[in-house]
Amino acid sequence: MGSEVITVTTREQCVALDEQDELAPLRAEFLLNEGEIYLDGNSLGPVSRAVRQRVDDVLDHQWGEQLVRGWGSGWMAQPTRLGDRIAPLIGARPGEVLVADTLTFMIAKLVGGALNLRPDRHVILTDRANFHSDLYIMEAMARRAGRPITVKAIDRSNLASHLNDDVALVELTHVDFRTGEALDLNEITRVVHEAGALMLWDFAHSTGAVPLDVTSAGVDFAAGCGYKYLNGGPGAPAFVYVRREFQGVLENPLPGWLGHARPFDFEPTYEPAAGMQAWVTSSPSIIALAALDGALDVFERTTMTAIRAKSLALTDLFIELVGQRLPGHFTVVTPLEHSRRGSQVALRHEHAYGVIQALIGGGVVGDFRAPDICRFGFTPLYLRFVDVFDAVERLVAVMTSESYLDERYLVRNAVT
Ligand SMILES: *Cc1c(COP(=O)(O)O)cnc(C)c1O
């Protein structure tokens, strides 16, 4: 290491990187607070101009003028239409993705359906570091499966040793929400299938952030958030992916009228609609879908390959600058290998909560994840290299002044 050349990255170098950045023009599509550096798009993406236009159009013209006739002129098709817009972001084929509900509900539906496809098996395997909502809903679905089902939350690095012919389903979150580690989609899906189990991926921190190819990975089912990297707005609907081969086979365990083959025949018994429509349970939220529709526009002006290249450059730069400017202050929890990194950087610090609060006070919005993680999301659509530089400058100010110990930054908010 001694002979390694230390490159001190300057602000001018960052400005030069922004000048060459092919994604730079997309920043103008977003409504961002002047002077603020937003490193929390992994939790809630910002508003884009197209979102505002699309929502205004619903209020002014669709709901506003057509009223109930809106259902007959396009609203019903929104869940499948938006699913087809999301499909290319995850490598799905047309007709394999639908937008509805929110993520926890979608996982419940997929788990319920999947358990019925492996009636002789009694185990769901998942990661003990998984997002808590996934763990809660899987437990609840297991209790209601109609046969004994155990949810085994394991250390994911030992997954292979827990796979056997009693495992019905494996559910994993592809990018760890705390550490930012990206799991090996192809390899894990392959070993799960080898054991005869089904694979359900949670793409909450992956969609719109890292390229995914569910088709070549052979993924059975997946679901993800609309409001994180997809920027669909607070509480935006989720999406669900059901591989074509499972359509008509995997049953939606929460059937409702709008997933019926003929909803307006008002028949007393359920008959699922063809294809992904069967995953709709109840009335789609048209205003929320309009917002998500607008949010997806910007993804059509670039590619996931370009987004990924810039994401890695941004996270590399952040990690390098933190190492240069604040040696010894933080432990970088996020993997340094590109293949194992999502689009966020997690830094461990004893006073992580105070650090994040002090940074927010200084105009850099990141977030805290208990017990000791400072989490920073990097969204290539609107972040500049110079933002990374300036964010680290402000972090240096917080760390050297020890303002993170300030009493006003230590009172815990309910939402972190
Ligand atoms: C954000 C998130 C959820 C929760 O999504 P809801 O739409 O609020 O239900 C679930 N799982 C993971 C991994 C998440 O990051």
CSV table of C-alpha atoms and ligand atoms in Angstrom, one decimal:
chain,number,residue,atom,x,y,z
A,1,MET,CA,0.0,0.0,0.0
A,2,GLY,CA,2.9,2.3,0.8
A,3,SER,CA,3.7,2.9,-2.9
A,4,GLU,CA,0.2,3.8,-3.8
A,5,VAL,CA,-0.3,7.3,-5.2
A,6,ILE,CA,-2.8,9.2,-3.2
A,7,THR,CA,-4.9,11.3,-5.5
A,8,VAL,CA,-6.4,14.3,-3.7
A,9,THR,CA,-9.7,14.9,-5.4
A,10,THR,CA,-10.4,18.6,-5.8
A,11,ARG,CA,-13.7,20.4,-6.3
A,12,GLU,CA,-12.4,21.5,-9.8
A,13,GLN,CA,-12.0,17.9,-10.8
A,14,CYS,CA,-15.6,17.2,-9.7
A,15,VAL,CA,-16.8,20.2,-11.7
A,16,ALA,CA,-15.0,18.7,-14.7
A,17,LEU,CA,-16.7,15.3,-14.2
A,18,ASP,CA,-20.1,17.0,-14.2
A,19,GLU,CA,-19.3,18.8,-17.4
A,20,GLN,CA,-18.6,15.4,-19.1
A,21,ASP,CA,-21.6,13.7,-17.5
A,22,GLU,CA,-24.2,12.6,-20.0
A,23,LEU,CA,-26.9,12.3,-17.3
A,24,ALA,CA,-26.3,15.9,-16.1
A,25,PRO,CA,-29.2,17.4,-18.1
A,26,LEU,CA,-31.7,15.2,-16.2
A,27,ARG,CA,-31.2,17.1,-13.0
A,28,ALA,CA,-33.3,19.9,-14.4
A,29,GLU,CA,-36.3,17.6,-14.4
A,30,PHE,CA,-36.4,17.5,-10.6
A,31,LEU,CA,-37.7,20.0,-8.1
A,32,LEU,CA,-34.9,20.2,-5.6
A,33,ASN,CA,-34.3,22.6,-2.7
A,34,GLU,CA,-31.8,25.3,-3.5
A,35,GLY,CA,-28.6,24.7,-1.7
A,36,GLU,CA,-29.5,21.4,-0.2
A,37,ILE,CA,-27.8,18.1,-1.1
A,38,TYR,CA,-30.3,15.3,-1.1
A,39,LEU,CA,-28.7,11.9,-0.3
A,40,ASP,CA,-31.9,10.2,0.7
A,41,GLY,CA,-33.5,9.3,-2.6
A,42,ASN,CA,-33.2,5.7,-1.5
A,43,SER,CA,-35.8,6.4,1.1
A,44,LEU,CA,-38.0,8.9,-0.7
A,45,GLY,CA,-37.2,10.2,-4.2
A,46,PRO,CA,-37.9,13.8,-5.1
A,47,VAL,CA,-40.7,15.3,-7.3
A,48,SER,CA,-40.0,15.6,-11.0
A,49,ARG,CA,-41.7,18.1,-13.4
A,50,ALA,CA,-43.5,15.2,-15.2
A,51,VAL,CA,-45.0,14.1,-11.9
A,52,ARG,CA,-46.5,17.5,-11.3
A,53,GLN,CA,-47.9,17.6,-14.9
A,54,ARG,CA,-49.4,14.1,-14.8
A,55,VAL,CA,-51.1,14.7,-11.4
A,56,ASP,CA,-52.4,18.1,-12.5
A,57,ASP,CA,-53.8,16.5,-15.6
A,58,VAL,CA,-55.7,13.9,-13.5
A,59,LEU,CA,-57.1,16.7,-11.3
A,60,ASP,CA,-57.9,19.2,-14.1
A,61,HIS,CA,-59.0,16.9,-16.9
A,62,GLN,CA,-59.5,13.3,-16.0
A,63,TRP,CA,-61.1,13.2,-12.6
A,64,GLY,CA,-61.8,16.9,-12.9
A,65,GLU,CA,-63.9,16.6,-16.1
A,66,GLN,CA,-64.5,13.0,-17.0
A,67,LEU,CA,-65.4,12.0,-13.4
A,68,VAL,CA,-66.6,8.4,-13.4
A,69,ARG,CA,-66.1,8.0,-17.1
A,70,GLY,CA,-62.4,8.0,-16.4
A,71,TRP,CA,-62.6,4.3,-15.4
A,72,GLY,CA,-63.8,3.6,-19.0
A,73,SER,CA,-61.1,5.6,-20.6
A,74,GLY,CA,-57.7,4.5,-19.4
A,75,TRP,CA,-57.7,4.2,-15.6
A,76,MET,CA,-58.3,0.5,-15.5
A,77,ALA,CA,-55.3,-0.2,-17.7
A,78,GLN,CA,-52.9,1.9,-15.5
A,79,PRO,CA,-51.7,-1.0,-13.3
A,80,THR,CA,-50.6,-3.1,-16.3
A,81,ARG,CA,-49.5,-0.2,-18.4
A,82,LEU,CA,-47.2,1.1,-15.7
A,83,GLY,CA,-46.0,-2.4,-15.1
A,84,ASP,CA,-44.9,-2.6,-18.7
A,85,ARG,CA,-43.0,0.7,-18.2
A,86,ILE,CA,-41.2,-0.7,-15.2
A,87,ALA,CA,-40.4,-4.1,-16.9
A,88,PRO,CA,-37.3,-2.9,-18.8
A,89,LEU,CA,-35.8,-1.6,-15.5
A,90,ILE,CA,-35.7,-5.1,-14.1
A,91,GLY,CA,-35.2,-7.1,-17.3
A,92,ALA,CA,-38.8,-8.4,-17.4
A,93,ARG,CA,-40.8,-9.1,-20.5
A,94,PRO,CA,-44.0,-7.2,-21.4
A,95,GLY,CA,-47.0,-8.6,-19.4
A,96,GLU,CA,-44.9,-9.7,-16.5
A,97,VAL,CA,-45.1,-6.7,-14.2
A,98,LEU,CA,-48.1,-4.9,-12.6
A,99,VAL,CA,-48.3,-1.9,-10.3
A,100,ALA,CA,-50.6,-2.0,-7.3
A,101,ASP,CA,-50.8,-1.9,-3.5
A,102,THR,CA,-47.6,-1.1,-1.6
A,103,LEU,CA,-44.7,-3.4,-1.1
A,104,THR,CA,-45.5,-5.1,2.1
A,105,PHE,CA,-48.9,-6.1,0.7
A,106,MET,CA,-47.4,-7.3,-2.5
A,107,ILE,CA,-44.9,-9.5,-0.6
A,108,ALA,CA,-47.8,-10.9,1.4
A,109,LYS,CA,-49.7,-11.9,-1.8
A,110,LEU,CA,-46.6,-13.5,-3.4
A,111,VAL,CA,-45.7,-15.4,-0.3
A,112,GLY,CA,-49.3,-16.7,0.1
A,113,GLY,CA,-49.4,-17.7,-3.5
A,114,ALA,CA,-46.0,-19.3,-3.5
A,115,LEU,CA,-46.6,-21.5,-0.5
A,116,ASN,CA,-49.5,-23.1,-2.3
A,117,LEU,CA,-47.2,-24.1,-5.1
A,118,ARG,CA,-45.0,-26.2,-2.8
A,119,PRO,CA,-47.7,-27.9,-0.6
A,120,ASP,CA,-45.3,-30.6,0.7
A,121,ARG,CA,-42.7,-28.2,2.0
A,122,HIS,CA,-42.8,-26.3,5.3
A,123,VAL,CA,-40.1,-23.7,5.4
A,124,ILE,CA,-39.6,-20.1,4.2
A,125,LEU,CA,-36.0,-19.1,4.3
A,126,THR,CA,-35.1,-15.5,4.7
A,127,ASP,CA,-32.3,-13.2,5.9
A,128,ARG,CA,-32.3,-12.2,9.6
A,129,ALA,CA,-31.0,-8.8,8.5
A,130,ASN,CA,-34.0,-8.4,6.2
A,131,PHE,CA,-36.2,-5.3,6.4
A,132,HIS,CA,-38.5,-5.8,9.4
A,133,SER,CA,-41.7,-5.4,7.4
A,134,ASP,CA,-40.8,-8.4,5.2
A,135,LEU,CA,-40.1,-10.5,8.3
A,136,TYR,CA,-43.4,-9.5,9.9
A,137,ILE,CA,-45.6,-10.2,6.9
A,138,MET,CA,-43.9,-13.5,6.1
A,139,GLU,CA,-44.5,-14.6,9.7
A,140,ALA,CA,-48.1,-13.6,9.4
A,141,MET,CA,-48.6,-15.4,6.1
A,142,ALA,CA,-46.9,-18.5,7.5
A,143,ARG,CA,-49.4,-18.6,10.4
A,144,ARG,CA,-52.3,-18.4,7.9
A,145,ALA,CA,-51.0,-21.0,5.4
A,146,GLY,CA,-53.3,-23.8,6.5
A,147,ARG,CA,-50.3,-26.0,7.3
A,148,PRO,CA,-47.3,-25.6,9.6
A,149,ILE,CA,-44.8,-23.3,8.1
A,150,THR,CA,-41.7,-22.1,9.7
A,151,VAL,CA,-40.0,-18.8,8.7
A,152,LYS,CA,-36.3,-19.4,9.2
A,153,ALA,CA,-34.4,-16.1,9.4
A,154,ILE,CA,-30.8,-17.0,8.9
A,155,ASP,CA,-27.4,-15.4,8.2
A,156,ARG,CA,-27.7,-15.1,4.5
A,157,SER,CA,-24.1,-16.0,3.9
A,158,ASN,CA,-25.0,-19.6,5.0
A,159,LEU,CA,-28.0,-19.8,2.7
A,160,ALA,CA,-26.8,-22.9,0.8
A,161,SER,CA,-26.4,-24.9,4.0
A,162,HIS,CA,-30.1,-24.3,4.9
A,163,LEU,CA,-31.5,-25.3,1.6
A,164,ASN,CA,-33.2,-28.7,1.5
A,165,ASP,CA,-36.3,-30.4,0.2
A,166,ASP,CA,-38.4,-28.9,3.0
A,167,VAL,CA,-37.8,-25.3,1.8
A,168,ALA,CA,-40.8,-24.0,-0.2
A,169,LEU,CA,-39.7,-20.4,-0.7
A,170,VAL,CA,-36.6,-18.2,-0.3
A,171,GLU,CA,-37.3,-14.5,0.2
A,172,LEU,CA,-34.4,-12.0,0.1
A,173,THR,CA,-33.9,-8.3,-0.3
A,174,HIS,CA,-31.5,-7.8,-3.1
A,175,VAL,CA,-29.8,-4.7,-1.8
A,176,ASP,CA,-29.5,-4.6,2.0
A,177,PHE,CA,-31.2,-1.5,3.2
A,178,ARG,CA,-28.6,-0.9,6.0
A,179,THR,CA,-25.3,-1.9,4.5
A,180,GLY,CA,-26.0,-1.3,0.8
A,181,GLU,CA,-24.6,-4.8,-0.1
A,182,ALA,CA,-26.0,-6.2,-3.3
A,183,LEU,CA,-26.5,-9.9,-3.4
A,184,ASP,CA,-25.7,-12.2,-6.3
A,185,LEU,CA,-29.1,-12.4,-8.1
A,186,ASN,CA,-28.1,-15.1,-10.6
A,187,GLU,CA,-26.2,-17.4,-8.2
A,188,ILE,CA,-28.6,-17.3,-5.4
A,189,THR,CA,-31.6,-17.8,-7.7
A,190,ARG,CA,-29.8,-20.8,-9.2
A,191,VAL,CA,-29.0,-22.6,-5.9
A,192,VAL,CA,-32.5,-22.0,-4.6
A,193,HIS,CA,-33.9,-23.6,-7.8
A,194,GLU,CA,-31.4,-26.5,-7.5
A,195,ALA,CA,-33.1,-27.2,-4.1
A,196,GLY,CA,-36.5,-27.2,-5.7
A,197,ALA,CA,-37.6,-24.1,-3.9
A,198,LEU,CA,-39.1,-20.9,-5.3
A,199,MET,CA,-37.3,-17.5,-5.3
A,200,LEU,CA,-38.9,-14.2,-4.3
A,201,TRP,CA,-36.7,-11.1,-4.5
A,202,ASP,CA,-37.5,-7.8,-2.8
A,203,PHE,CA,-36.1,-5.1,-5.1
A,204,ALA,CA,-36.9,-2.1,-2.8
A,205,HIS,CA,-33.4,-0.8,-3.0
A,206,SER,CA,-32.5,-2.1,-6.4
A,207,THR,CA,-35.1,-0.9,-8.9
A,208,GLY,CA,-33.9,2.2,-10.7
A,209,ALA,CA,-30.6,1.9,-8.9
A,210,VAL,CA,-28.9,-1.1,-10.2
A,211,PRO,CA,-29.4,-3.0,-13.5
A,212,LEU,CA,-31.4,-6.2,-13.0
A,213,ASP,CA,-32.2,-9.0,-15.4
A,214,VAL,CA,-34.9,-11.2,-13.9
A,215,THR,CA,-35.4,-13.1,-17.2
A,216,SER,CA,-31.8,-14.4,-17.5
A,217,ALA,CA,-31.5,-14.9,-13.7
A,218,GLY,CA,-34.6,-17.1,-13.8
A,219,VAL,CA,-36.3,-15.2,-11.0
A,220,ASP,CA,-39.7,-16.6,-10.2
A,221,PHE,CA,-41.3,-13.6,-8.4
A,222,ALA,CA,-40.2,-10.1,-7.3
A,223,ALA,CA,-41.7,-6.9,-5.9
A,224,GLY,CA,-40.3,-3.5,-5.3
A,225,CYS,CA,-41.1,0.1,-4.2
A,226,GLY,CA,-42.4,2.9,-6.2
A,227,TYR,CA,-41.3,5.7,-3.9
A,228,LYS,CA,-37.5,5.0,-3.4
A,229,TYR,CA,-35.3,5.2,-6.5
A,230,LEU,CA,-38.3,5.3,-8.8
A,231,ASN,CA,-39.4,8.7,-7.3
A,232,GLY,CA,-43.1,7.9,-7.5
A,233,GLY,CA,-44.0,9.9,-4.3
A,234,PRO,CA,-44.7,9.1,-0.7
A,235,GLY,CA,-46.6,5.9,-0.4
A,236,ALA,CA,-46.4,5.3,-4.2
A,237,PRO,CA,-47.8,2.0,-5.3
A,238,ALA,CA,-45.4,-1.0,-5.5
A,239,PHE,CA,-44.8,-3.3,-8.5
A,240,VAL,CA,-45.0,-7.0,-8.7
A,241,TYR,CA,-43.2,-9.4,-11.1
A,242,VAL,CA,-44.6,-12.8,-11.8
A,243,ARG,CA,-42.5,-14.8,-14.4
A,244,ARG,CA,-44.7,-15.6,-17.4
A,245,GLU,CA,-44.4,-19.4,-16.7
A,246,PHE,CA,-46.2,-18.9,-13.4
A,247,GLN,CA,-49.1,-16.8,-14.6
A,248,GLY,CA,-52.3,-18.7,-14.3
A,249,VAL,CA,-50.5,-21.0,-11.9
A,250,LEU,CA,-49.5,-18.7,-9.1
A,251,GLU,CA,-52.8,-17.6,-7.4
A,252,ASN,CA,-53.3,-14.2,-5.8
A,253,PRO,CA,-54.4,-15.2,-2.3
A,254,LEU,CA,-56.2,-11.9,-1.9
A,255,PRO,CA,-58.7,-11.8,-4.7
A,256,GLY,CA,-60.8,-8.8,-5.4
A,257,TRP,CA,-63.3,-7.6,-8.0
A,258,LEU,CA,-60.8,-5.8,-10.2
A,259,GLY,CA,-58.7,-8.9,-10.6
A,260,HIS,CA,-61.8,-10.9,-11.8
A,261,ALA,CA,-62.0,-12.0,-15.4
A,262,ARG,CA,-65.3,-10.0,-15.7
A,263,PRO,CA,-65.5,-7.5,-12.9
A,264,PHE,CA,-68.6,-5.8,-14.2
A,265,ASP,CA,-70.6,-9.0,-14.3
A,266,PHE,CA,-70.6,-8.9,-10.5
A,267,GLU,CA,-70.4,-12.6,-10.2
A,268,PRO,CA,-70.5,-14.1,-6.7
A,269,THR,CA,-67.6,-16.5,-7.3
A,270,TYR,CA,-64.1,-15.4,-8.2
A,271,GLU,CA,-62.5,-16.3,-11.5
A,272,PRO,CA,-59.0,-14.7,-12.0
A,273,ALA,CA,-58.4,-12.4,-15.0
A,274,ALA,CA,-55.8,-13.5,-17.5
A,275,GLY,CA,-52.2,-12.5,-16.9
A,276,MET,CA,-51.0,-9.9,-14.4
A,277,GLN,CA,-54.5,-8.3,-14.0
A,278,ALA,CA,-55.3,-11.1,-11.5
A,279,TRP,CA,-52.8,-9.4,-9.1
A,280,VAL,CA,-55.0,-6.4,-8.8
A,281,THR,CA,-57.3,-6.7,-5.8
A,282,SER,CA,-59.1,-3.4,-5.5
A,283,SER,CA,-59.5,0.0,-7.1
A,284,PRO,CA,-56.2,1.4,-8.3
A,285,SER,CA,-55.2,4.8,-6.8
A,286,ILE,CA,-55.3,6.9,-10.0
A,287,ILE,CA,-53.6,10.0,-8.6
A,288,ALA,CA,-50.8,7.9,-7.1
A,289,LEU,CA,-50.4,6.0,-10.4
A,290,ALA,CA,-50.3,9.3,-12.3
A,291,ALA,CA,-47.5,10.4,-10.1
A,292,LEU,CA,-45.5,7.2,-10.7
A,293,ASP,CA,-46.2,7.4,-14.4
A,294,GLY,CA,-44.6,10.8,-14.5
A,295,ALA,CA,-41.7,9.7,-12.4
A,296,LEU,CA,-40.9,6.9,-14.9
A,297,ASP,CA,-40.5,9.4,-17.8
A,298,VAL,CA,-36.9,10.3,-16.9
A,299,PHE,CA,-35.8,6.7,-17.0
A,300,GLU,CA,-36.7,6.6,-20.7
A,301,ARG,CA,-34.1,9.3,-21.4
A,302,THR,CA,-31.3,7.1,-20.2
A,303,THR,CA,-30.3,3.5,-19.6
A,304,MET,CA,-29.7,1.5,-16.4
A,305,THR,CA,-26.2,0.9,-17.7
A,306,ALA,CA,-25.5,4.6,-17.7
A,307,ILE,CA,-27.2,5.1,-14.3
A,308,ARG,CA,-25.1,2.3,-12.9
A,309,ALA,CA,-21.8,3.6,-14.2
A,310,LYS,CA,-22.5,7.0,-12.7
A,311,SER,CA,-23.8,5.5,-9.4
A,312,LEU,CA,-20.6,3.6,-9.0
A,313,ALA,CA,-18.5,6.7,-9.8
A,314,LEU,CA,-20.5,8.7,-7.2
A,315,THR,CA,-20.2,6.1,-4.5
A,316,ASP,CA,-16.5,5.5,-5.3
A,317,LEU,CA,-15.9,9.3,-5.0
A,318,PHE,CA,-17.8,9.5,-1.7
A,319,ILE,CA,-15.9,6.6,-0.2
A,320,GLU,CA,-12.6,8.0,-1.4
A,321,LEU,CA,-13.2,11.5,-0.2
A,322,VAL,CA,-14.4,10.3,3.3
A,323,GLY,CA,-11.2,8.2,3.5
A,324,GLN,CA,-9.0,11.1,2.5
A,325,ARG,CA,-10.6,13.8,4.5
A,326,LEU,CA,-11.8,11.9,7.6
A,327,PRO,CA,-9.3,9.0,8.1
A,328,GLY,CA,-10.3,6.9,11.1
A,329,HIS,CA,-13.6,8.5,11.7
A,330,PHE,CA,-15.9,6.0,10.1
A,331,THR,CA,-16.0,2.3,9.1
A,332,VAL,CA,-17.3,1.9,5.6
A,333,VAL,CA,-19.8,-0.9,5.9
A,334,THR,CA,-20.8,-1.0,2.2
A,335,PRO,CA,-18.7,-3.4,0.1
A,336,LEU,CA,-16.0,-1.9,-1.9
A,337,GLU,CA,-16.3,-4.4,-4.8
A,338,HIS,CA,-18.6,-2.9,-7.4
A,339,SER,CA,-20.4,-6.2,-8.0
A,340,ARG,CA,-21.5,-6.3,-4.4
A,341,ARG,CA,-22.5,-2.6,-4.0
A,342,GLY,CA,-26.0,-1.1,-4.4
A,343,SER,CA,-26.4,2.7,-4.8
A,344,GLN,CA,-25.9,3.8,-1.2
A,345,VAL,CA,-23.0,4.1,1.2
A,346,ALA,CA,-23.3,3.2,4.8
A,347,LEU,CA,-20.8,4.6,7.3
A,348,ARG,CA,-20.7,3.2,10.8
A,349,HIS,CA,-20.1,5.7,13.7
A,350,GLU,CA,-20.8,5.5,17.4
A,351,HIS,CA,-22.7,8.9,17.2
A,352,ALA,CA,-24.4,8.1,13.8
A,353,TYR,CA,-27.7,9.7,14.9
A,354,GLY,CA,-26.1,13.0,15.9
A,355,VAL,CA,-23.9,13.0,12.8
A,356,ILE,CA,-26.9,12.7,10.5
A,357,GLN,CA,-28.9,15.3,12.4
A,358,ALA,CA,-26.0,17.8,12.4
A,359,LEU,CA,-25.5,17.1,8.6
A,360,ILE,CA,-29.2,17.8,7.9
A,361,GLY,CA,-28.7,21.0,9.9
A,362,GLY,CA,-25.9,21.8,7.4
A,363,GLY,CA,-28.0,21.1,4.3
A,364,VAL,CA,-27.0,17.5,3.6
A,365,VAL,CA,-29.9,15.1,3.9
A,366,GLY,CA,-28.9,11.5,4.6
A,367,ASP,CA,-30.5,9.2,7.2
A,368,PHE,CA,-29.8,7.1,10.2
A,369,ARG,CA,-30.4,3.4,10.5
A,370,ALA,CA,-30.2,2.0,14.0
A,371,PRO,CA,-28.0,1.3,15.8
A,372,ASP,CA,-25.0,3.1,14.3
A,373,ILE,CA,-25.3,3.6,10.6
A,374,CYS,CA,-25.1,6.8,8.6
A,375,ARG,CA,-26.8,6.1,5.3
A,376,PHE,CA,-26.3,8.0,2.1
A,377,GLY,CA,-28.2,7.3,-1.1
A,378,PHE,CA,-26.7,8.3,-4.4
A,379,THR,CA,-29.1,8.9,-7.2
A,380,PRO,CA,-27.4,9.6,-10.6
A,381,LEU,CA,-30.5,11.2,-12.1
A,382,TYR,CA,-30.0,14.4,-10.1
A,383,LEU,CA,-26.8,14.2,-8.1
A,384,ARG,CA,-23.7,15.9,-9.3
A,385,PHE,CA,-20.1,15.0,-8.6
A,386,VAL,CA,-19.7,18.4,-7.0
A,387,ASP,CA,-22.6,17.6,-4.7
A,388,VAL,CA,-20.6,14.6,-3.4
A,389,PHE,CA,-17.6,16.9,-2.9
A,390,ASP,CA,-19.6,19.5,-1.0
A,391,ALA,CA,-21.4,16.9,1.1
A,392,VAL,CA,-18.1,15.5,2.3
A,393,GLU,CA,-16.9,19.1,3.0
A,394,ARG,CA,-20.0,19.6,5.2
A,395,LEU,CA,-19.3,16.2,6.9
A,396,VAL,CA,-15.8,17.3,7.6
A,397,ALA,CA,-17.2,20.4,9.3
A,398,VAL,CA,-19.5,18.3,11.4
A,399,MET,CA,-16.8,15.9,12.4
A,400,THR,CA,-14.1,18.4,13.2
A,401,SER,CA,-16.4,20.7,15.2
A,402,GLU,CA,-18.0,17.7,16.9
A,403,SER,CA,-21.3,19.4,16.4
A,404,TYR,CA,-22.9,15.9,16.4
A,405,LEU,CA,-22.6,16.0,20.1
A,406,ASP,CA,-24.7,19.1,20.3
A,407,GLU,CA,-27.8,18.4,22.5
A,408,ARG,CA,-30.3,19.5,19.9
A,409,TYR,CA,-29.0,16.8,17.5
A,410,LEU,CA,-29.4,14.0,20.1
A,411,VAL,CA,-33.2,14.0,20.6
A,412,ARG,CA,-34.5,11.1,18.6
A,413,ASN,CA,-37.3,11.8,16.2
A,414,ALA,CA,-40.0,9.2,15.6
A,415,VAL,CA,-39.1,8.9,12.0
A,416,THR,CA,-35.4,8.5,11.3
B,1,LIG,C1,-39.2,0.3,2.0
B,1,LIG,C2,-39.2,-1.2,2.1
B,1,LIG,C3,-40.4,-1.9,2.4
B,1,LIG,C4,-41.7,-1.2,2.7
B,1,LIG,O1,-42.4,-0.9,1.7
B,1,LIG,P1,-43.9,-0.4,1.9
B,1,LIG,O2,-44.3,0.0,0.5
B,1,LIG,O3,-43.9,0.7,2.8
B,1,LIG,O4,-44.7,-1.6,2.4
B,1,LIG,C5,-40.3,-3.3,2.4
B,1,LIG,N1,-39.1,-3.9,2.2
B,1,LIG,C6,-38.0,-3.3,2.0
B,1,LIG,C7,-36.7,-4.0,1.8
B,1,LIG,C8,-38.0,-1.9,2.0
B,1,LIG,O5,-36.8,-1.2,1.8
